[in-house]
mmCIF file of C-alpha atoms in Angstrom:
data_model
loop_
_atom_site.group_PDB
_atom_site.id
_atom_site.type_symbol
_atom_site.label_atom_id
_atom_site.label_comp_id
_atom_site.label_asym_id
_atom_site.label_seq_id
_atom_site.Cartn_x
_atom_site.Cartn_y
_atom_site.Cartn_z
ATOM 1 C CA UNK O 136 12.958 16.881 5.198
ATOM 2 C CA UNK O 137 8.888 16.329 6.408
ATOM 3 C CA UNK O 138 6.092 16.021 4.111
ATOM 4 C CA UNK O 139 2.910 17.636 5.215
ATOM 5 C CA UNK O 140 -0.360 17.645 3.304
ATOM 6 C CA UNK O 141 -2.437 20.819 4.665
ATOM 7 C CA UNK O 142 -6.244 20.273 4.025
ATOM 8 C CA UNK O 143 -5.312 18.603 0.584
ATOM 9 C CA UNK O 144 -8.637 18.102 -1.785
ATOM 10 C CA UNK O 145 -7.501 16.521 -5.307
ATOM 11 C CA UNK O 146 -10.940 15.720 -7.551
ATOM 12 C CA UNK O 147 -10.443 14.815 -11.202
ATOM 13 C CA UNK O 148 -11.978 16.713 -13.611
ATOM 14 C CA UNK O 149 -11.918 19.987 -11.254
ATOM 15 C CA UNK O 150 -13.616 21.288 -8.185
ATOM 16 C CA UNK O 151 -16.894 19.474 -9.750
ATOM 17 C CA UNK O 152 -15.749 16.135 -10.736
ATOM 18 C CA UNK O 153 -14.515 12.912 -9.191
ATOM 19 C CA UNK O 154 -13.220 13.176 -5.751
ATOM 20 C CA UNK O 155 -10.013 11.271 -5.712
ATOM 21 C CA UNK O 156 -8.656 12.941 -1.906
ATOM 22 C CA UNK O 157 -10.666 14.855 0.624
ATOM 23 C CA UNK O 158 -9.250 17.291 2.647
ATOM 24 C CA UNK O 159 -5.863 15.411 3.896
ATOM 25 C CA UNK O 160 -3.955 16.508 6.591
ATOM 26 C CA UNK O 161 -0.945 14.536 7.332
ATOM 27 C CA UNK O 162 2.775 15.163 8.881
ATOM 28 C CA UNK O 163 5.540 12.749 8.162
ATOM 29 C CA UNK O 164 8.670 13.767 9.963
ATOM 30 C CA UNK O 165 12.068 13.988 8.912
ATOM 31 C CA UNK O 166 13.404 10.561 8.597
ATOM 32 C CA UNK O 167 10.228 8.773 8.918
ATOM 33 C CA UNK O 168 8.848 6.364 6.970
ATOM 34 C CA UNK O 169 5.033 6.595 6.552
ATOM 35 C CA UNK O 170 3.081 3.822 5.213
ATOM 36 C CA UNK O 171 -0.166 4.732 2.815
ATOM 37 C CA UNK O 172 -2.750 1.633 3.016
ATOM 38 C CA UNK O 173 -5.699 1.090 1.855
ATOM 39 C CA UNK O 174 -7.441 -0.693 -0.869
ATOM 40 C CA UNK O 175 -7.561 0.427 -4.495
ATOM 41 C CA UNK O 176 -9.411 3.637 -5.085
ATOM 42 C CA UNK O 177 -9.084 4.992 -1.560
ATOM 43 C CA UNK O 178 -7.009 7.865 -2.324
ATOM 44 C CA UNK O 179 -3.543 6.738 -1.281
ATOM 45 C CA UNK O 180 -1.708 6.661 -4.673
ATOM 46 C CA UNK O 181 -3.354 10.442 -5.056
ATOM 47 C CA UNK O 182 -1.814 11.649 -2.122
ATOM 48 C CA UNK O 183 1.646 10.187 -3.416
ATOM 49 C CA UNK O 184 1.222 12.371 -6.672
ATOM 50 C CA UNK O 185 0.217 15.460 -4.891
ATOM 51 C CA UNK O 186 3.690 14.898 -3.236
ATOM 52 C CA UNK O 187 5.371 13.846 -6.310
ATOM 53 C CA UNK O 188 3.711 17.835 -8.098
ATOM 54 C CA UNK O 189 1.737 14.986 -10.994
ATOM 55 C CA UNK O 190 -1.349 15.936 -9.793
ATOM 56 C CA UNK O 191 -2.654 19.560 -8.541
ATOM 57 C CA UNK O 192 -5.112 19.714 -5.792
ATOM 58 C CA UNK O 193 -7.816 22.034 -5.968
ATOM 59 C CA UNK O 194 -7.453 23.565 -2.444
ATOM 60 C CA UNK O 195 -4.863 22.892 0.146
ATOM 61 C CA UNK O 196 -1.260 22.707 0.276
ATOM 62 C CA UNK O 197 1.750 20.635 0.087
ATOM 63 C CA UNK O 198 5.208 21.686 1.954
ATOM 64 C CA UNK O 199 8.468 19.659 1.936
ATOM 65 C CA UNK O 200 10.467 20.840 4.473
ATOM 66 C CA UNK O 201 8.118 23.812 5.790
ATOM 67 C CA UNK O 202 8.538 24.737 2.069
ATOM 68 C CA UNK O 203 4.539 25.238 -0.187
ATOM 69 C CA UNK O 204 5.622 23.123 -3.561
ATOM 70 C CA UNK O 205 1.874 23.314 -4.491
ATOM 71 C CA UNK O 206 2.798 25.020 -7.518
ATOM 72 C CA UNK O 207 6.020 23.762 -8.046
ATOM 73 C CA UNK O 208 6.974 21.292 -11.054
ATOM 74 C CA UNK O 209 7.959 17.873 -10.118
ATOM 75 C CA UNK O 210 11.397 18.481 -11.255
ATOM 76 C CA UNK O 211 12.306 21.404 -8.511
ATOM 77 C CA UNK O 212 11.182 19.365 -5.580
ATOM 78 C CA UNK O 213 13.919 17.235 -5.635
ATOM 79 C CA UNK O 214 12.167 13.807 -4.885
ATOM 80 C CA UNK O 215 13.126 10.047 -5.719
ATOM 81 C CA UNK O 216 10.368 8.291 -6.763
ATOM 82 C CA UNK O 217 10.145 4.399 -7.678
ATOM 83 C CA UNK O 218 6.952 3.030 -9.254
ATOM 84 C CA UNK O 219 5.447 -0.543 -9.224
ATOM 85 C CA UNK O 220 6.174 -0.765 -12.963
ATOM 86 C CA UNK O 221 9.488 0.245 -12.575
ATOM 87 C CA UNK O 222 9.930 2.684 -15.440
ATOM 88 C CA UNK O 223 13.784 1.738 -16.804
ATOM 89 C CA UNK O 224 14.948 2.538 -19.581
ATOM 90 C CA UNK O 225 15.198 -0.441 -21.922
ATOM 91 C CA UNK O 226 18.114 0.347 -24.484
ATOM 92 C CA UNK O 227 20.150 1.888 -21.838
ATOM 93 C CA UNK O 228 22.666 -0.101 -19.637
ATOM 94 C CA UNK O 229 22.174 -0.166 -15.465
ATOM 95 C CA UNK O 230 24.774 2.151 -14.615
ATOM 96 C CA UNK O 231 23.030 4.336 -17.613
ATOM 97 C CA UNK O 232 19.437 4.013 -16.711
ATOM 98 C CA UNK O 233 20.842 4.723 -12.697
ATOM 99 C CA UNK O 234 22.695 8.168 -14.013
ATOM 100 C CA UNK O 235 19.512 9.792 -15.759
ATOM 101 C CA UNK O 236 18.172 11.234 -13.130
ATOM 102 C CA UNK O 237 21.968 13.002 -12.395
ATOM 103 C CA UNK O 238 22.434 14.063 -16.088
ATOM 104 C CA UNK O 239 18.916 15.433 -16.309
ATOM 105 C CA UNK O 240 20.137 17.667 -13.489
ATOM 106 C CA UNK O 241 23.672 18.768 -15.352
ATOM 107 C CA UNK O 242 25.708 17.093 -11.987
ATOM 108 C CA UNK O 243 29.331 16.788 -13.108
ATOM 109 C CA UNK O 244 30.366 13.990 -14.813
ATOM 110 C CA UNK O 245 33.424 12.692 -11.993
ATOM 111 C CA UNK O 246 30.517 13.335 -9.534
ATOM 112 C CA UNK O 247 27.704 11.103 -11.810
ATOM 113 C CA UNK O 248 30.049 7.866 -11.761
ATOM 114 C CA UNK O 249 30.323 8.056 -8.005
ATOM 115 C CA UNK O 250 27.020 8.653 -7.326
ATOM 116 C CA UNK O 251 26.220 5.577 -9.578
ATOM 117 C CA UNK O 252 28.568 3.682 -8.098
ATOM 118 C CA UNK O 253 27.424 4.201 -4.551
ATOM 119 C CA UNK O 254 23.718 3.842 -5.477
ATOM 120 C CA UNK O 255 24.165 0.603 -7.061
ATOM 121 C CA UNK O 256 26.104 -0.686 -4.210
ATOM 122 C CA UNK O 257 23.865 0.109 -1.667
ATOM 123 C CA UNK O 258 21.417 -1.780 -3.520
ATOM 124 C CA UNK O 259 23.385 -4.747 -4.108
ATOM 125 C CA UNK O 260 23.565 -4.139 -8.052
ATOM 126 C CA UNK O 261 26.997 -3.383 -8.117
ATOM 127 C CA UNK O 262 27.827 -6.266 -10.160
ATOM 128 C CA UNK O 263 25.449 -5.971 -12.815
ATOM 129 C CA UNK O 264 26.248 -2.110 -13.804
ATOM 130 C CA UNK O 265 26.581 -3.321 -17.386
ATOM 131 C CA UNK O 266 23.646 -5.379 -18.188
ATOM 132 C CA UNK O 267 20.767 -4.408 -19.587
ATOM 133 C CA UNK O 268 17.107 -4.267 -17.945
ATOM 134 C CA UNK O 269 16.427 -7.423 -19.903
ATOM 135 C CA UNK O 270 18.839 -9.261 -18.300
ATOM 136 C CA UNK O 271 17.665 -8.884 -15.052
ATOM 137 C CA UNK O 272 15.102 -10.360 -13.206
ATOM 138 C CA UNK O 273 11.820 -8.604 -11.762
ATOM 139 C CA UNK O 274 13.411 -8.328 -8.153
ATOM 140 C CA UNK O 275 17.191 -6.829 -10.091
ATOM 141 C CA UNK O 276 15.216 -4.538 -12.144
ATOM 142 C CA UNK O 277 12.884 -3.288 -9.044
ATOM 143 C CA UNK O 278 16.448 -2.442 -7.188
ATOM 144 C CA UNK O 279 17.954 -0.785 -10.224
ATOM 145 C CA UNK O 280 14.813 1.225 -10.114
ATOM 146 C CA UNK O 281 15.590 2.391 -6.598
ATOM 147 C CA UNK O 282 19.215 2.867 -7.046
ATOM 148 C CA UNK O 283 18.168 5.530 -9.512
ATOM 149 C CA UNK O 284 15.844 7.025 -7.310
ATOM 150 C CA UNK O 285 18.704 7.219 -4.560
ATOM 151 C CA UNK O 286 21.335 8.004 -7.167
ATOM 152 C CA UNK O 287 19.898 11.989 -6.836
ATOM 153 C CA UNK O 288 20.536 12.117 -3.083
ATOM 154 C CA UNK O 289 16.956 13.018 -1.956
ATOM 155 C CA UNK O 290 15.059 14.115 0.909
ATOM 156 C CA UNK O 291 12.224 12.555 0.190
ATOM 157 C CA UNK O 292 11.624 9.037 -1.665
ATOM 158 C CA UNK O 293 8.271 7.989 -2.860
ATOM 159 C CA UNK O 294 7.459 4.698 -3.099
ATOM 160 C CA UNK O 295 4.119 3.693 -5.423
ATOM 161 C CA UNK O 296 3.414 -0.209 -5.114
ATOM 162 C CA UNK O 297 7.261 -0.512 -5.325
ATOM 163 C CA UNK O 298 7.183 -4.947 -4.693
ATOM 164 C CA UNK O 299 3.474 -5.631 -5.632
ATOM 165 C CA UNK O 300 5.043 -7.236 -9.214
ATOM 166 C CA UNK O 301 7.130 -9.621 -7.539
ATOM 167 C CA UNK O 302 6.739 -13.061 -5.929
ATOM 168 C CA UNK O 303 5.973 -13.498 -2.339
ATOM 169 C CA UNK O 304 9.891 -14.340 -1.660
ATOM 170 C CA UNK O 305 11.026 -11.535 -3.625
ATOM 171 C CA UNK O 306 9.239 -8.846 -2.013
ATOM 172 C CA UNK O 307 10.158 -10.286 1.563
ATOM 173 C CA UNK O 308 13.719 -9.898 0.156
ATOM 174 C CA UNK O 309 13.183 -6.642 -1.022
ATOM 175 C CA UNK O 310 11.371 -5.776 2.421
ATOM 176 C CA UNK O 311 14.488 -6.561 4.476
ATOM 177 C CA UNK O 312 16.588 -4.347 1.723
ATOM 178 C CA UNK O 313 14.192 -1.328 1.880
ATOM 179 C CA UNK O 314 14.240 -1.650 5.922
ATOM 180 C CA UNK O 315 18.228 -1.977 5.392
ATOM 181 C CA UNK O 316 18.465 0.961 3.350
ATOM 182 C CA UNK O 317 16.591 3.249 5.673
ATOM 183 C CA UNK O 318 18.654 2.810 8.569
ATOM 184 C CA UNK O 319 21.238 3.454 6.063
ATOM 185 C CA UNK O 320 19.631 6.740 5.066
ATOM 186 C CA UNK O 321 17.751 7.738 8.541
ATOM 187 C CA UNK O 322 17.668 11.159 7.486
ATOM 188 C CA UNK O 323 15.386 10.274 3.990
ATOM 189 C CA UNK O 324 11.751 10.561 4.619
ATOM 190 C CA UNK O 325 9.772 7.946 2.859
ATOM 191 C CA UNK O 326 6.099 7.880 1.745
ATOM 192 C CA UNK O 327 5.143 4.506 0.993
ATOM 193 C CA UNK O 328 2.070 3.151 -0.656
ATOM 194 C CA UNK O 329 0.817 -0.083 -0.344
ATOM 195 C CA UNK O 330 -2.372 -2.581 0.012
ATOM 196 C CA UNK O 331 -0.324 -5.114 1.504
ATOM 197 C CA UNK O 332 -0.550 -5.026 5.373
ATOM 198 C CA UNK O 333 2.511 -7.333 6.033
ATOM 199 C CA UNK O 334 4.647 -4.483 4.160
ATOM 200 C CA UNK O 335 3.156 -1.749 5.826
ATOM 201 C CA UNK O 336 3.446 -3.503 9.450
ATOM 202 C CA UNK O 337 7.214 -4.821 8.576
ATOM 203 C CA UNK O 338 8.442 -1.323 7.065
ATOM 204 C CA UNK O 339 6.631 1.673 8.430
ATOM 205 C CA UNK O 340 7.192 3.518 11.732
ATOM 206 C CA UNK O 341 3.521 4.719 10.947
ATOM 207 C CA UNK O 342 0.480 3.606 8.893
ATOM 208 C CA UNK O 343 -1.726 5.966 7.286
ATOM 209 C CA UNK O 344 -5.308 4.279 6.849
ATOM 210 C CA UNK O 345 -7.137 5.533 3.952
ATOM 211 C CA UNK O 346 -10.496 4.604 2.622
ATOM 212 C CA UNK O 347 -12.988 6.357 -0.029
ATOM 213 C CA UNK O 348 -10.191 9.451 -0.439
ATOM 214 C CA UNK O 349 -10.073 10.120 3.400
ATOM 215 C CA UNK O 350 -7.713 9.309 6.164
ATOM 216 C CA UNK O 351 -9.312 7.021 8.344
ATOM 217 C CA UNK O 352 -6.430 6.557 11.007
ATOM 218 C CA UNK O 353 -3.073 7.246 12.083
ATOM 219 C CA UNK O 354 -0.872 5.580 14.260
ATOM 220 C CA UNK O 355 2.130 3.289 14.760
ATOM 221 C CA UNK O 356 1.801 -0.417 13.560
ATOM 222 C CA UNK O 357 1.476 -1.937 17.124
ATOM 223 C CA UNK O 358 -1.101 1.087 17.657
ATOM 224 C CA UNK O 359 -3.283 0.568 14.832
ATOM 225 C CA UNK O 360 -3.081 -3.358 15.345
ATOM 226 C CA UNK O 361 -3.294 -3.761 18.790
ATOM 227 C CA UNK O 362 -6.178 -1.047 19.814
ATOM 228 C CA UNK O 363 -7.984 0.064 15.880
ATOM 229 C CA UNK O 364 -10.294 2.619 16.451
ATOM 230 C CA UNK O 365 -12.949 1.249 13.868
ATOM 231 C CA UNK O 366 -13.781 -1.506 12.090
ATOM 232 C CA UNK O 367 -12.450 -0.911 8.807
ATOM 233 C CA UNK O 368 -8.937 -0.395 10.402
ATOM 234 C CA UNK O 369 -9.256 -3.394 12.660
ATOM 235 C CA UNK O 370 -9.894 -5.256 9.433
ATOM 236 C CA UNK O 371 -7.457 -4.045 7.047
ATOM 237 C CA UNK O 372 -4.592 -3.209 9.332
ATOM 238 C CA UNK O 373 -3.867 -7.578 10.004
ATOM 239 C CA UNK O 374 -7.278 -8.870 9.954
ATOM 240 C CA UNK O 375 -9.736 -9.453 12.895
ATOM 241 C CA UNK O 376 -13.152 -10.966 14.217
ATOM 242 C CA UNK O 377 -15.468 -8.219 14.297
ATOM 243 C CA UNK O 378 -18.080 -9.789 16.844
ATOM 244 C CA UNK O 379 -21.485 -7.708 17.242
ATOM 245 C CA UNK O 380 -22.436 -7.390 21.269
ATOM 246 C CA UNK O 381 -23.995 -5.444 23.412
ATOM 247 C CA UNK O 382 -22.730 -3.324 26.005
ATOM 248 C CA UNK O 383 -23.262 -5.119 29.697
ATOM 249 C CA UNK O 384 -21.994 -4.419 33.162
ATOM 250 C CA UNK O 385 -18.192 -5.335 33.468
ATOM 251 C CA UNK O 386 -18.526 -6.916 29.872
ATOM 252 C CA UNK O 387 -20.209 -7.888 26.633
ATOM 253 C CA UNK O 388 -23.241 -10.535 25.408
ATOM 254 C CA UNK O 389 -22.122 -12.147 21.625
ATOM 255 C CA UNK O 390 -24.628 -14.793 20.269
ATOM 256 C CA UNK O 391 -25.883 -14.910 24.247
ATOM 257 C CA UNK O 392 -22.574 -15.706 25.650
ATOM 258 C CA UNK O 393 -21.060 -12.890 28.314
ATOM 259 C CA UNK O 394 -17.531 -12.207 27.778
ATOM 260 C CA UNK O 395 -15.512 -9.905 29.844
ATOM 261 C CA UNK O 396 -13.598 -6.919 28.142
ATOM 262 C CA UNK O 397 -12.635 -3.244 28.933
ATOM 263 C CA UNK O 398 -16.264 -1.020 28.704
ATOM 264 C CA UNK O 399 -15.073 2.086 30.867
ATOM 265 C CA UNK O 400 -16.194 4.378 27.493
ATOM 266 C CA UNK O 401 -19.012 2.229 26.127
ATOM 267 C CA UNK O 402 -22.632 2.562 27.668
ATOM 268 C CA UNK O 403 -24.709 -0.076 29.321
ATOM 269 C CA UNK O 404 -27.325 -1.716 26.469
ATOM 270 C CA UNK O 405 -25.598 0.135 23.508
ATOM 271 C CA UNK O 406 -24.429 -2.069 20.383
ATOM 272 C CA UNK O 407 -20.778 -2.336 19.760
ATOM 273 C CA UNK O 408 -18.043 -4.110 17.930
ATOM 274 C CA UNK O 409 -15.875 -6.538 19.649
ATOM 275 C CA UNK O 410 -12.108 -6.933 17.858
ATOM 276 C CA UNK O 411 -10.117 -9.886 18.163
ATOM 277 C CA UNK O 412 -7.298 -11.033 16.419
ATOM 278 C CA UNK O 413 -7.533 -14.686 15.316
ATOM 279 C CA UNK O 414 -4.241 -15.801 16.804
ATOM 280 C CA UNK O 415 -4.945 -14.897 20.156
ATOM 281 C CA UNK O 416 -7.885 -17.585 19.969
ATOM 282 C CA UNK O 417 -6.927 -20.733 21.234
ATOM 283 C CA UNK O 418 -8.556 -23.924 21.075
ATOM 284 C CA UNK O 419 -9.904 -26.037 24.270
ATOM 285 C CA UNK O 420 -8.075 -28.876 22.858
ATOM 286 C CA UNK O 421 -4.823 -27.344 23.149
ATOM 287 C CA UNK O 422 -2.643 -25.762 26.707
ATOM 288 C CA UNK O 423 -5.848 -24.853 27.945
ATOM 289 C CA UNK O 424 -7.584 -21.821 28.614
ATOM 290 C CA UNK O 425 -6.172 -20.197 31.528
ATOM 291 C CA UNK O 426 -7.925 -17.967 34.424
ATOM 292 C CA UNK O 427 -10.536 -15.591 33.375
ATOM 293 C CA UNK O 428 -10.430 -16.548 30.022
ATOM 294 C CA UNK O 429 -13.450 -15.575 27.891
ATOM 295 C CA UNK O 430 -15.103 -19.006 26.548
ATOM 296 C CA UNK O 431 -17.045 -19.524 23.025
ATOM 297 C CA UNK O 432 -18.363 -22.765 21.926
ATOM 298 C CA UNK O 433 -18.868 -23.584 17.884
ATOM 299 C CA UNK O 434 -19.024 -25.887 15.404
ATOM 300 C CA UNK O 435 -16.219 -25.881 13.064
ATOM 301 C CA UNK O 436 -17.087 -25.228 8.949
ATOM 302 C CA UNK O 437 -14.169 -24.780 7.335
ATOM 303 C CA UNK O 438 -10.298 -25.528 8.501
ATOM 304 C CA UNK O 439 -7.156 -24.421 6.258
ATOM 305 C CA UNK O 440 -3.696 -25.465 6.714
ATOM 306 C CA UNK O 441 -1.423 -22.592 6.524
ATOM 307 C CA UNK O 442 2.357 -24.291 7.109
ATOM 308 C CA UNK O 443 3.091 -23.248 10.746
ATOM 309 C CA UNK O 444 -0.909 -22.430 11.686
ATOM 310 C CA UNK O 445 -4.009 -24.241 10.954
ATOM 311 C CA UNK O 446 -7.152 -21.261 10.305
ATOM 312 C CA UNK O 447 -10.108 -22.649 11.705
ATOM 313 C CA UNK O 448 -13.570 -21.225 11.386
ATOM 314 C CA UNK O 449 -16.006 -21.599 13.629
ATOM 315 C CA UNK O 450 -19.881 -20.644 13.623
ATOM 316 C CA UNK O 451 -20.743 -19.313 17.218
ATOM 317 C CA UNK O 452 -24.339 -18.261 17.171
ATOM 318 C CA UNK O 453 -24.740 -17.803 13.401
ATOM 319 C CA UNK O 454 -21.524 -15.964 12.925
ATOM 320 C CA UNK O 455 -18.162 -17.079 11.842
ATOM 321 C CA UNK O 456 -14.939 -16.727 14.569
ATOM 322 C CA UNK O 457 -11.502 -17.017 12.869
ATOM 323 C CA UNK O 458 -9.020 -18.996 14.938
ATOM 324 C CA UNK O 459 -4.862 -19.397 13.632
ATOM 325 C CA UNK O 460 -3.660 -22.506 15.938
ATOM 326 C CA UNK O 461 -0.412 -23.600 15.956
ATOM 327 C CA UNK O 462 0.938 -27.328 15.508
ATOM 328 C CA UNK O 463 -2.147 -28.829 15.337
ATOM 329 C CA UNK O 464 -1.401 -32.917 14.769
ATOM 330 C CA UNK O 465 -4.971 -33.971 15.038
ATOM 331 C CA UNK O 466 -7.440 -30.881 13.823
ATOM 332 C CA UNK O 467 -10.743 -31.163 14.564
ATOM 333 C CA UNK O 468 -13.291 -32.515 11.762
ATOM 334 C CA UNK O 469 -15.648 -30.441 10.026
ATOM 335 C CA UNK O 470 -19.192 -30.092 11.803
ATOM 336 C CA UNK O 471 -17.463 -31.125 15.135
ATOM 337 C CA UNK O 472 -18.036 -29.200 18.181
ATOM 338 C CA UNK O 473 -15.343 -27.116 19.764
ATOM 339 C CA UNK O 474 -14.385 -25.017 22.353
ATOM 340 C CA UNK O 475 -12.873 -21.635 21.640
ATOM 341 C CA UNK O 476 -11.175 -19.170 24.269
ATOM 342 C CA UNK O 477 -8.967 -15.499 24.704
ATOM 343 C CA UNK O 478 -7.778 -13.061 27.034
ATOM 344 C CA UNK O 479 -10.389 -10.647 27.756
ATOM 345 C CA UNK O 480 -6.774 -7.910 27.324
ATOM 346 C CA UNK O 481 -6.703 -9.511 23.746
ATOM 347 C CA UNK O 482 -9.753 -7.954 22.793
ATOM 348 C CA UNK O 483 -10.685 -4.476 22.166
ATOM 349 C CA UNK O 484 -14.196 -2.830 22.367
ATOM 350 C CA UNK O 485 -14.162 -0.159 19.468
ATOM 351 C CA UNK O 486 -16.533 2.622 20.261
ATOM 352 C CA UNK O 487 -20.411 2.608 20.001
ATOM 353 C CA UNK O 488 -21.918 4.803 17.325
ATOM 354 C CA UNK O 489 -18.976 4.747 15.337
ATOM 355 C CA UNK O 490 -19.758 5.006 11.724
ATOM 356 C CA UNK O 491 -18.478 2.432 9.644
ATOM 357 C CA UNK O 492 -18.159 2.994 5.730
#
């Protein structure tokens, strides 16, 4: 079953008060799992509860299926929904807190247990049908959360900041479960809401980008990363080096330096933004730059160690370059001179006279 917001507007406080969503549209096929990013307040966890029925909007629609639930209650759209909080029942046992959702909706009792029992072992929680939610740790409790969710056999599962509790090795564990359990479930559409990019990137088969309750863009995660169309989604979709420059034949200028890129849809003279990723910038003390390779000298202010990568960043002309360089034995010193290089095909000119919020 799809999801598809048709010219959704949600404002708080009615047609004249706080705009939380303007005018969404958005398809997420059957199966698919679609990734909401953005940073807090840009309208993402809205859209989720327009889905869910917790919120109304105040013109558009909302179909499951080809079906209008705008006016539906949340209880006849038959969603699962897990929460970053996630919402058990504290006196009640696992397998109890996993069948509410199945007794709320009357489902016969032989049927309940072997619904439970499937749900729990999907997620790995088998084993701890008995315990209590205080028992369990954050990452235990978060998968009892979406057994339950499971448990009621939807076609559709929300997720709301489902791992943004846990530790940084818990959610990549629960990553590679919620990845597990899709293939698992490929018919399941999932609407997933996040400000983590690594999540979105490592779950989604497309990212929605939202920003100040509108979609800014729409694509696959090597899409979105590898050619943004602005520069907010350049920078929140992975992180970049938004370089100011000025349209020239066959290339760019940036702090006086030409650099050669792509400018078949730019125009000669016009001021544009040149994207590129930090770990496609090598250092000229490393392999080498090789043919064609766009050069930037700099002096080096600030250099963190990041386990595999060193982040090194470099002032070019009054503005700061981001290089990630692997296994670097002997970085260079802070306020030495360095040579930086890329691929003119690992950068991307995004369009002059876009307007960037």
């Amino acid at each position: 079953m799809g999801i598809r917001f048709d010219s959704v507007t949600v404002a708080y406080g009615g047609n004249a008060g706080t705009l939380a969503l303007e005018s969404l549209d958005l398809t997420v096929e059957p199966g698919e799992v679609m990734a909401l990013l953005g940073p807090s307040g840009s309208g993402k966890t809205t859209a989720l509860r327009a889905v869910a029925g917790f919120v109304r909007p105040v013109s558009g629609r909302v179909l499951l299926g080809g079906r209008d639930v705008t006016d539906l209650p949340p209880y006849r759209r038959g969603i699962g929904m897990v929460v970053q909080s996630y919402a058990l029942f504290p006196h009640m046992r696992v397998d109890e807190n996993v069948a509410f959702g199945l007794r709320a909706r009357k489902t016969p009792k032989g049927e309940i247990r072997q619904r439970v029992a499937e749900a729990l072992e999907m997620t790995g929680m088998a084993a701890y049908a008995r315990r209590h939610p205080r028992e369990l740790s954050g990452g235990q409790q978060q998968r009892v959360a979406i057994a339950r969710a499971l448990a009621i056999r939807p076609d559709v599962l929300l997720l709301d900041e489902p791992l943004s509790a846990l530790d940084a090795r818990l959610r990549s564990d629960m990553l590679a479960e919620l990845t597990r359990i899709h293939r698992e479930l490929p018919d399941v559409s999932m609407l997933y809401v996040t400000h983590d990019q690594v999540e979105a990137l490592t779950l989604a088969d497309r990212i929605a980008v939202m920003d100040k309750a509108r979609l800014r863009a729409c694509g696959t995660p090597r899409e979105l990363y590898r050619a943004p169309t602005d520069e907010f989604t350049a920078s929140f979709v992975g992180g970049a080096n938004l370089l100011p420059v000025t349209v020239a034949s066959g290339g760019v200028v940036f702090a006086g330096t030409e650099l050669t890129t792509d400018t078949a849809h730019a125009v000669a003279g016009a001021r544009a933004t040149l994207c590129v990723r930090p770990h496609v910038v090598g250092l000229g003390q490393g392999p080498g730059p090789g043919p064609g390779s766009n050069q930037l000298t700099g002096v080096v202010r600030e250099i963190q160690w990041r386990g595999a990568t060193h982040r090194l960043y470099v002032e070019v002309g009054g503005h700061t370059v981001m290089a990630d360089v692997r296994e670097l034995k002997d970085p260079p010193a802070h306020g030495e001179s360095v040579s930086l290089y890329f691929a003119p095909d690992d950068a991307v000119l995004l369009p002059a006279g876009v307007t960037h919020a």
